[in-house]
XYZ file of C-alpha atoms in Angstrom:
604
model
C 11.043 20.389 0.672
C 8.702 20.395 3.722
C 6.799 23.199 5.228
C 4.749 23.788 8.327
C 1.620 25.614 9.217
C 1.717 28.942 11.064
C -0.350 29.030 14.231
C -2.419 32.139 14.967
C -4.834 32.062 17.893
C -4.393 28.275 18.269
C -1.868 26.551 20.479
C -0.421 24.275 17.839
C 3.041 24.169 16.348
C 4.592 21.946 13.747
C 8.304 21.244 13.152
C 9.854 22.343 9.915
C 13.171 22.823 8.119
C 12.125 26.252 6.831
C 10.621 29.420 8.140
C 7.635 29.321 5.907
C 4.382 29.463 7.982
C 6.569 29.923 11.108
C 4.547 29.490 14.358
C 5.395 32.665 16.135
C 2.706 34.380 18.296
C 1.477 37.727 17.210
C -0.851 38.232 20.213
C 1.061 41.177 21.537
C 0.892 43.163 18.298
C -1.795 45.614 17.233
C -3.659 44.278 14.177
C -3.094 47.489 12.123
C 0.637 47.253 12.771
C 0.785 43.528 12.009
C -0.836 43.837 8.584
C 1.183 46.900 7.555
C 4.418 44.900 8.064
C 5.218 42.310 5.422
C 6.889 39.784 7.673
C 4.221 39.860 10.402
C 1.412 40.104 7.859
C 2.819 36.945 6.370
C 2.439 35.187 9.748
C -1.166 36.539 10.092
C -2.060 35.280 6.653
C -0.498 31.883 7.455
C -3.185 31.479 10.190
C -5.672 30.643 7.437
C -3.612 27.650 6.406
C -3.447 26.059 9.931
C -6.687 24.056 9.539
C -5.201 21.996 6.696
C -3.061 20.442 9.455
C -5.934 19.329 11.641
C -7.923 16.047 11.462
C -10.892 17.996 10.131
C -9.115 18.259 6.835
C -6.114 15.937 6.623
C -7.850 12.611 7.447
C -11.515 13.713 6.991
C -12.436 16.209 4.355
C -9.506 15.633 2.008
C -10.229 11.976 1.471
C -12.471 9.894 3.697
C -15.469 12.092 3.614
C -15.421 12.288 -0.182
C -16.794 8.708 -0.740
C -18.706 6.821 -1.975
C -18.614 7.281 -5.708
C -18.165 5.282 -8.823
C -14.375 5.553 -8.234
C -13.913 5.176 -4.430
C -15.893 2.991 -2.090
C -16.245 1.866 1.526
C -18.899 -0.134 3.440
C -20.704 2.334 5.699
C -23.281 -0.208 6.855
C -20.837 -2.308 8.850
C -20.619 0.095 11.786
C -22.427 3.023 13.342
C -19.264 5.070 14.149
C -18.760 8.498 12.793
C -17.015 7.828 9.479
C -19.367 4.960 8.694
C -22.307 7.180 9.231
C -20.902 9.544 6.624
C -20.227 6.760 4.126
C -23.760 5.415 4.649
C -25.390 8.881 4.286
C -27.063 8.592 7.767
C -24.832 10.807 9.817
C -26.337 12.276 13.005
C -25.915 15.905 14.137
C -23.658 14.485 16.902
C -21.224 13.052 14.442
C -17.715 13.935 15.535
C -16.119 13.947 12.096
C -18.688 16.412 10.767
C -18.068 18.586 13.834
C -14.253 18.619 13.324
C -14.709 19.613 9.653
C -17.230 22.326 10.517
C -14.961 23.783 13.181
C -11.908 23.681 10.935
C -13.783 25.424 8.117
C -15.093 28.240 10.247
C -11.824 28.692 12.101
C -9.945 29.059 8.845
C -12.740 31.442 7.541
C -12.326 33.538 10.734
C -8.624 33.772 10.368
C -8.999 34.658 6.689
C -11.469 37.370 7.654
C -9.029 38.796 10.170
C -6.277 38.883 7.575
C -8.575 40.376 4.834
C -9.716 43.181 7.172
C -6.206 43.758 8.476
C -4.591 44.060 5.113
C -7.299 46.155 3.551
C -7.357 48.635 6.466
C -3.568 48.824 7.023
C -2.809 51.127 4.079
C -0.162 48.757 2.831
C -2.062 48.261 -0.447
C -1.311 51.898 -1.221
C 2.361 51.709 -0.314
C 4.768 53.650 -2.492
C 7.111 50.591 -2.263
C 6.267 48.449 -5.283
C 7.520 45.190 -3.677
C 5.432 45.789 -0.494
C 2.323 46.480 -2.488
C 2.947 43.363 -4.696
C 3.422 41.039 -1.761
C 0.470 42.462 0.183
C -1.935 42.051 -2.723
C -0.740 38.457 -3.169
C -1.363 37.711 0.555
C -4.790 39.247 0.257
C -5.534 36.940 -2.635
C -4.305 34.002 -0.635
C -6.810 34.510 2.138
C -9.666 35.339 -0.203
C -8.935 32.057 -1.986
C -8.605 29.999 1.184
C -11.916 31.364 2.501
C -13.548 30.536 -0.838
C -12.267 26.942 -0.695
C -13.711 26.249 2.790
C -17.088 27.733 1.860
C -17.209 25.667 -1.198
C -16.692 22.491 0.851
C -19.244 23.598 3.525
C -21.856 24.076 0.821
C -21.254 20.695 -0.671
C -21.727 18.994 2.690
C -24.302 21.239 4.419
C -26.048 23.166 1.685
C -27.025 26.705 2.894
C -24.683 27.707 5.717
C -23.980 30.850 7.815
C -22.121 33.382 5.725
C -19.465 34.976 7.964
C -17.642 37.733 6.080
C -16.408 39.962 8.898
C -13.517 39.644 11.438
C -14.589 39.058 15.060
C -14.857 42.325 16.986
C -17.140 44.087 19.407
C -20.520 44.937 18.011
C -20.608 42.377 15.180
C -23.401 39.892 15.245
C -22.060 36.445 14.581
C -25.382 34.639 15.312
C -26.197 34.269 11.635
C -28.850 32.226 9.939
C -28.188 30.002 6.907
C -27.438 32.000 3.760
C -28.468 30.866 0.332
C -25.718 28.684 -1.150
C -25.934 30.602 -4.472
C -25.559 33.989 -2.819
C -22.379 32.800 -1.070
C -20.906 31.216 -4.124
C -21.589 34.375 -6.198
C -19.893 36.497 -3.592
C -16.848 34.189 -3.480
C -16.500 34.248 -7.306
C -16.774 38.098 -7.321
C -14.115 38.248 -4.550
C -11.613 36.214 -6.495
C -12.315 37.853 -9.827
C -11.456 41.178 -8.212
C -8.101 40.076 -6.739
C -6.657 37.441 -9.122
C -4.888 39.842 -11.479
C -2.980 41.364 -8.546
C -1.568 38.016 -7.417
C 1.724 36.369 -8.117
C 2.261 33.325 -10.272
C 3.707 30.257 -8.473
C 7.115 30.815 -10.000
C 7.090 34.290 -8.424
C 6.082 33.036 -4.976
C 8.735 32.204 -2.410
C 7.226 28.823 -1.757
C 5.855 28.002 -5.256
C 3.000 25.558 -5.371
C 3.008 25.020 -1.549
C 1.515 28.513 -1.342
C -1.750 29.732 -2.804
C -0.839 31.487 -6.072
C -2.583 33.056 -9.062
C -2.767 29.818 -10.975
C -4.771 28.198 -8.150
C -6.956 31.231 -7.688
C -7.890 31.254 -11.406
C -8.669 27.518 -11.160
C -10.778 28.115 -8.070
C -12.799 30.694 -9.912
C -13.645 28.043 -12.495
C -14.454 25.403 -9.875
C -16.683 27.778 -7.917
C -18.431 28.843 -11.125
C -19.185 25.221 -12.161
C -20.423 24.631 -8.613
C -22.681 27.692 -8.860
C -23.908 26.699 -12.270
C -24.417 23.109 -11.286
C -27.173 21.024 -9.612
C -27.727 20.958 -5.899
C -30.039 19.264 -3.438
C -32.798 21.386 -1.895
C -34.314 20.844 1.602
C -37.396 19.394 -0.052
C -35.210 16.649 -1.532
C -35.380 17.753 -5.038
C -32.389 18.518 -7.268
C -32.322 22.055 -8.827
C -30.237 24.183 -11.101
C -30.571 28.037 -11.305
C -31.824 29.507 -14.571
C -28.674 31.624 -14.884
C -26.334 28.595 -14.949
C -24.856 29.402 -18.314
C -23.586 32.753 -16.944
C -21.429 30.686 -14.582
C -20.250 28.281 -17.253
C -19.141 31.349 -19.171
C -17.095 32.513 -16.113
C -15.533 29.013 -15.915
C -14.620 29.186 -19.564
C -13.279 32.757 -19.321
C -11.021 32.069 -16.360
C -9.710 28.704 -17.501
C -9.039 30.280 -20.865
C -7.208 33.111 -19.039
C -4.980 30.754 -17.300
C -4.267 28.734 -20.428
C -3.519 31.963 -22.364
C -1.376 33.633 -19.755
C 0.397 30.671 -18.176
C 0.033 27.534 -20.333
C 2.425 24.645 -19.760
C 2.837 21.212 -21.218
C 1.541 18.359 -19.099
C 4.457 16.277 -17.770
C 4.691 13.213 -19.937
C 5.153 10.810 -16.987
C 1.810 10.532 -15.220
C 3.179 8.402 -12.400
C 5.884 10.931 -11.600
C 3.311 13.620 -10.928
C 2.355 11.744 -7.731
C 5.776 10.190 -6.921
C 6.914 13.825 -6.560
C 4.607 14.250 -3.531
C 5.866 10.916 -2.063
C 9.494 12.073 -2.582
C 8.887 15.605 -1.233
C 9.560 17.183 -4.624
C 7.660 20.318 -5.511
C 7.520 21.897 -8.988
C 6.322 25.085 -10.641
C 5.004 25.726 -14.147
C 4.048 22.066 -14.254
C 1.100 19.816 -13.321
C 0.264 20.683 -9.696
C -0.958 24.234 -9.232
C -1.299 24.045 -5.419
C -0.736 21.314 -2.933
C -1.247 21.435 0.891
C 2.279 21.689 2.388
C 2.171 19.093 5.178
C 5.104 19.240 7.484
C 7.014 16.158 8.571
C 4.937 14.727 11.412
C 1.697 16.053 9.861
C -0.622 14.970 7.111
C -2.191 11.507 6.648
C -1.433 10.797 2.998
C 0.157 7.305 3.032
C -1.510 6.528 6.334
C -5.229 6.436 5.554
C -5.110 6.621 1.759
C -2.802 4.877 -0.625
C -1.129 1.544 -0.996
C -1.300 -0.386 2.278
C 1.955 -1.097 4.138
C 1.837 -3.446 7.067
C 4.287 -2.214 9.698
C 4.609 -2.039 13.478
C 6.629 -3.918 16.052
C 6.708 -7.224 14.152
C 7.745 -5.733 10.808
C 11.109 -6.385 9.381
C 11.143 -2.957 7.718
C 11.243 0.619 8.954
C 8.556 2.196 6.746
C 5.768 1.993 9.338
C 2.081 1.381 8.782
C -0.259 2.793 6.190
C -3.754 1.702 5.277
C -6.356 2.450 2.630
C -9.772 3.564 3.910
C -11.247 4.036 0.454
C -11.029 1.079 -1.912
C -11.418 1.238 -5.693
C -14.257 -0.896 -7.104
C -13.482 -3.526 -9.808
C -15.966 -1.839 -12.087
C -13.754 1.273 -12.181
C -10.563 -0.783 -12.743
C -12.238 -2.459 -15.749
C -13.586 0.758 -17.105
C -10.073 1.718 -18.337
C -8.820 0.988 -21.754
C -6.186 -1.693 -21.126
C -3.515 0.447 -22.773
C -4.306 3.515 -20.637
C -1.259 4.045 -18.363
C -3.339 5.792 -15.788
C -4.986 2.559 -14.647
C -1.984 0.888 -13.138
C -0.878 4.125 -11.518
C -4.307 4.767 -10.033
C -5.379 1.139 -9.141
C -2.918 -0.781 -7.031
C -3.597 -4.498 -6.804
C -0.861 -5.039 -4.268
C 0.124 -4.255 -0.717
C 3.379 -4.555 1.268
C 3.536 -6.987 4.077
C 5.580 -6.940 7.354
C 8.401 -8.799 5.511
C 8.561 -5.890 3.112
C 7.176 -8.084 0.301
C 4.714 -7.026 -2.321
C 1.648 -9.295 -2.410
C -1.864 -9.310 -3.779
C -4.097 -7.098 -1.610
C -7.555 -8.441 -2.429
C -10.160 -7.662 -5.149
C -12.142 -5.799 -2.483
C -9.252 -3.547 -1.445
C -7.762 -2.138 -4.607
C -5.840 0.896 -3.385
C -5.309 4.413 -4.637
C -1.923 3.691 -6.133
C -0.798 7.286 -6.440
C 0.609 7.531 -2.914
C 2.205 5.249 -0.310
C 4.693 5.518 2.505
C 6.292 2.662 0.558
C 7.426 5.277 -1.987
C 9.143 7.506 0.552
C 12.820 8.166 -0.125
C 13.716 7.215 3.457
C 11.753 5.166 5.966
C 10.244 7.021 8.843
C 10.484 4.355 11.524
C 9.100 0.913 12.280
C 6.235 2.221 14.330
C 5.461 5.356 12.242
C 1.945 5.818 10.967
C 0.255 9.177 10.840
C 2.186 12.338 9.891
C 4.028 11.229 6.766
C 4.513 14.797 5.491
C 3.355 13.784 1.988
C 1.649 16.802 0.352
C -1.938 16.639 -0.850
C -2.672 17.971 -4.414
C -5.531 20.540 -4.486
C -5.611 21.308 -8.201
C -3.830 20.042 -11.286
C -3.452 21.630 -14.679
C -5.246 18.700 -16.312
C -8.274 19.734 -14.308
C -8.104 23.210 -15.838
C -8.021 21.779 -19.345
C -11.013 19.570 -18.702
C -12.918 22.333 -16.958
C -12.315 24.467 -20.043
C -13.543 21.728 -22.302
C -16.634 21.138 -20.214
C -17.613 24.823 -20.114
C -17.014 25.334 -23.800
C -19.066 22.219 -24.606
C -21.967 23.385 -22.420
C -21.990 26.816 -24.105
C -21.150 25.972 -27.740
C -21.061 22.152 -28.084
C -17.952 20.019 -28.896
C -16.018 22.734 -30.701
C -12.466 22.281 -31.967
C -11.217 24.226 -28.914
C -13.086 21.929 -26.420
C -11.800 18.855 -28.223
C -8.221 20.019 -28.320
C -8.185 20.686 -24.587
C -9.707 17.248 -24.034
C -7.096 15.607 -26.283
C -4.226 17.229 -24.408
C -5.221 15.359 -21.263
C -5.933 12.087 -23.064
C -2.731 12.031 -25.027
C -0.654 11.584 -21.884
C -2.575 8.438 -21.074
C -1.402 6.495 -24.143
C 1.758 5.846 -26.062
C 2.148 8.333 -28.860
C 1.965 5.460 -31.365
C -1.667 4.984 -30.295
C -2.828 8.600 -30.461
C -4.498 8.173 -33.844
C -6.800 5.482 -32.449
C -7.004 6.198 -28.750
C -7.034 10.013 -28.849
C -8.031 11.448 -32.134
C -10.455 8.803 -33.392
C -11.828 8.275 -29.820
C -12.500 11.981 -29.382
C -14.110 12.301 -32.773
C -16.353 9.309 -32.006
C -17.596 10.849 -28.799
C -18.167 14.331 -30.188
C -21.369 13.720 -32.141
C -23.389 16.026 -29.862
C -23.069 18.056 -26.746
C -24.534 15.237 -24.677
C -22.053 12.719 -26.187
C -19.087 14.980 -25.438
C -20.307 15.687 -21.971
C -20.436 11.953 -21.264
C -16.913 11.657 -22.633
C -15.757 14.310 -20.176
C -17.566 12.554 -17.277
C -15.566 9.430 -18.142
C -12.287 11.131 -18.788
C -12.414 13.005 -15.507
C -12.976 9.698 -13.784
C -9.919 8.102 -15.335
C -7.705 11.158 -14.874
C -8.510 11.947 -11.211
C -9.174 8.569 -9.765
C -8.372 8.374 -6.088
C -7.897 12.140 -5.796
C -11.281 12.309 -3.950
C -12.946 15.013 -6.100
C -15.486 12.776 -7.932
C -18.152 13.275 -5.275
C -18.335 16.982 -5.970
C -18.476 16.497 -9.728
C -21.372 13.987 -9.573
C -23.263 16.369 -7.348
C -22.877 19.468 -9.593
C -23.634 17.329 -12.682
C -26.886 16.107 -11.099
C -26.044 12.435 -11.699
C -24.882 11.220 -8.282
C -27.833 8.855 -7.737
C -27.887 7.740 -11.309
C -24.198 6.784 -11.314
C -24.429 4.908 -8.053
C -27.288 2.742 -9.406
C -25.379 2.292 -12.588
C -22.233 1.096 -10.828
C -24.177 -1.519 -8.811
C -25.835 -2.731 -11.954
C -22.470 -3.095 -13.775
C -20.997 -5.021 -10.964
C -23.960 -7.400 -10.769
C -23.729 -7.936 -14.497
C -20.024 -8.746 -14.128
C -20.904 -11.409 -11.639
C -23.735 -12.812 -13.782
C -21.484 -12.967 -16.918
C -18.685 -14.626 -14.942
C -21.021 -17.315 -13.684
C -22.699 -17.890 -17.050
C -19.559 -17.706 -19.054
C -21.220 -15.434 -21.631
C -22.094 -11.797 -21.981
C -20.291 -8.464 -22.174
C -18.056 -9.146 -19.142
C -17.567 -12.868 -19.565
C -13.909 -12.633 -20.484
C -12.866 -10.509 -17.491
C -10.613 -12.325 -15.020
C -12.873 -14.187 -12.686
C -9.607 -15.129 -10.940
C -6.222 -13.401 -11.175
C -2.866 -15.136 -10.924
C 0.031 -13.403 -9.289
C 3.596 -13.924 -8.040
C 6.821 -12.017 -7.344
C 9.335 -11.916 -10.175
C 13.045 -12.523 -9.842
C 13.472 -8.957 -8.579
C 10.807 -9.490 -5.926
C 8.330 -7.262 -7.649
C 4.582 -8.037 -7.765
C 3.289 -9.069 -11.187
C -0.079 -10.337 -12.438
C -0.415 -12.913 -15.227
C -3.860 -11.827 -16.406
C -4.790 -8.264 -15.449
C -7.272 -7.917 -18.267
C -8.840 -11.290 -19.221
C -9.567 -14.689 -17.718
C -7.006 -17.465 -18.142
C -7.801 -20.510 -20.188
C -6.438 -23.488 -18.276
C -4.272 -23.454 -15.190
C -0.883 -21.776 -15.367
C 2.253 -23.274 -13.775
C 2.353 -23.630 -9.973
C 4.460 -20.581 -9.455
C 1.348 -18.485 -9.772
C -1.085 -17.913 -6.866
C -4.710 -17.844 -7.778
C -7.059 -15.269 -6.162
C -10.669 -14.407 -6.842
C -11.341 -11.250 -8.753
C -14.767 -10.686 -10.319
C -15.743 -13.832 -8.371
C -15.079 -11.816 -5.216
C -18.332 -9.957 -5.926
C -20.205 -13.326 -5.514
C -21.054 -14.961 -2.183
C -20.876 -18.649 -3.027
C -22.297 -19.593 0.389
C -25.402 -17.473 -0.093
C -25.430 -17.918 -3.783
C -25.951 -14.243 -4.409
C -23.940 -11.000 -4.842
C -21.544 -10.082 -2.049
C -23.023 -7.680 0.472
C -20.774 -4.784 -0.419
C -22.098 -4.858 -3.982
C -25.702 -4.596 -2.820
C -25.173 -2.267 0.255
C -22.252 0.118 -0.161
C -24.077 2.309 -2.752
C -27.668 1.610 -1.907
C -28.206 4.756 0.243
C -27.155 6.865 -2.650
C -29.974 5.715 -4.995
C -32.466 4.117 -2.621
C -32.484 6.563 0.314
C -35.289 8.571 1.840
C -36.355 9.499 -1.694
C -35.392 6.873 -4.276
C -33.444 8.247 -7.181
C -32.016 11.156 -5.105
C -28.666 10.964 -3.184
C -29.124 12.759 0.154
C -25.536 13.930 0.228
C -26.295 16.871 2.616
C -25.559 16.285 6.221
C -27.064 17.856 9.375
C -25.243 20.824 10.907
C -23.255 19.689 13.983
C -25.379 19.859 17.186
C -23.020 22.174 19.021
C -23.205 24.683 16.214
C -27.023 24.505 16.298
C -26.987 24.990 20.048
C -24.567 27.876 19.951
C -26.556 29.714 17.168
C -29.187 31.158 19.564
C -31.940 29.736 17.427
C -30.584 31.061 14.097
C -29.593 27.650 12.751
C -31.577 24.414 12.699
C -31.655 21.176 10.845
C -35.038 21.346 9.242
C -35.457 19.805 5.821
C -33.661 17.055 3.922
C -35.864 14.449 5.843
C -33.529 14.267 8.774
C -34.760 12.242 11.665
């Protein structure tokens, strides 16, 4: 089922087969009237969703701006254009992608503030009609949660930012300086704690998980609390963590526990189907996805700039259009999986679809996020289609809630039985039940010897569970291990090359070359996805370099992407510190009347 985004104060409309987020103008109505009327208040609240449909989110923030990590990578050093500057951690204040994100965030915050003030001053929250009161409180929770999401992202990318909490009106000063990030996060957490119990569960909402609901808000409280209790980069280029961080881990534990207690659900047994549902336009409630951005047909870039590549266009023999993959998955991540972990082949796609509509090997340097592709659509969208697939983007899954609970409990009390059981629930789905004794129970026990051991297990598990979903960057930041992990991933890849060349060592048996072909049904298969082949197989198999692709035989050294893609993250202005913070866009600085500048962080 497809939705569209309601336009309020912006001249944008999106086609839809439903009236949810309907783009009708409210400009002729008085604000107090609008927010005392359920139908019109719904349209006012929908304004805060609009920016999900702009490039600032759908093709920037949601995926491309969230690299590079130990899971997703791109070569920022090959160009000086906007997205490459971001990948290379050297973006200028004139960067257009950062400007689009900044503008989208503050536009959504503005529209959320308008709705918050309108609902709270309308008297509708005191209505004698129970249904009116119920729906109004839920809408209020929606906009509080959307505002919190955008501020969370602004803080991850810009650090301290202006804290706009009032609707625009005469007499309000909107030339605000940067506010301490921890003050903002604390306010956001308090906002959501005060409203969540008045919200509706997804199965009570008209539009289910395509609408912000109580499950998502509870999950956002935990995410914000872990962000507030985590590490962050200061303007003097040091990483810090506040002394009260355990208070926020307790909040994360309390609110994940609350969701688990009040609205627990089994994880769907079919991991692949969780993501196929988005490709097939199927939404669920009381299941895995707690909230997903409801892209309308003609909007949203999932399957265009993220996912398995499909080569389309005028010369294609198929009508599925074109889709690319801007963020590749490194071989080191592919090989980090247990070979029996079903998540690997869902997450890491070794193939692409050519113009003849044939599956073929993509390349070792362009392993795709296999969870999405226009190739999976139930119906083709046209030979020349590209952007605007309408595939929804997942914002929070229940597996995340379970692992946040395990992380918070471990930080507070060590690897308790409760923490291990939550961890196991996620890991069980990754393996056949016949392997649970070894791959789940024994594995968990072996990695629970100490708080540090179990924390490292959670770091790994989150990597395997959420690969390609573009949240790893934020985790590495709050854990304070971003730079460390980037150095580690480069060292692993270099060792893979060294061992492949020497024929000995930890990684010597990995496939230096892979052999692939299409089977009788025309489906892509690999002969040796896990180990090198002894001898040459029959001629039906095509040989392609795999770990060997990380070696430049001409220069007799490591391929440049190995040495350069991650280098700014561990060898930047201050070695050992990832300068993940970016300068505030120049136009925002210029418009601030001197209240905002880009001092600090060693910006040029």
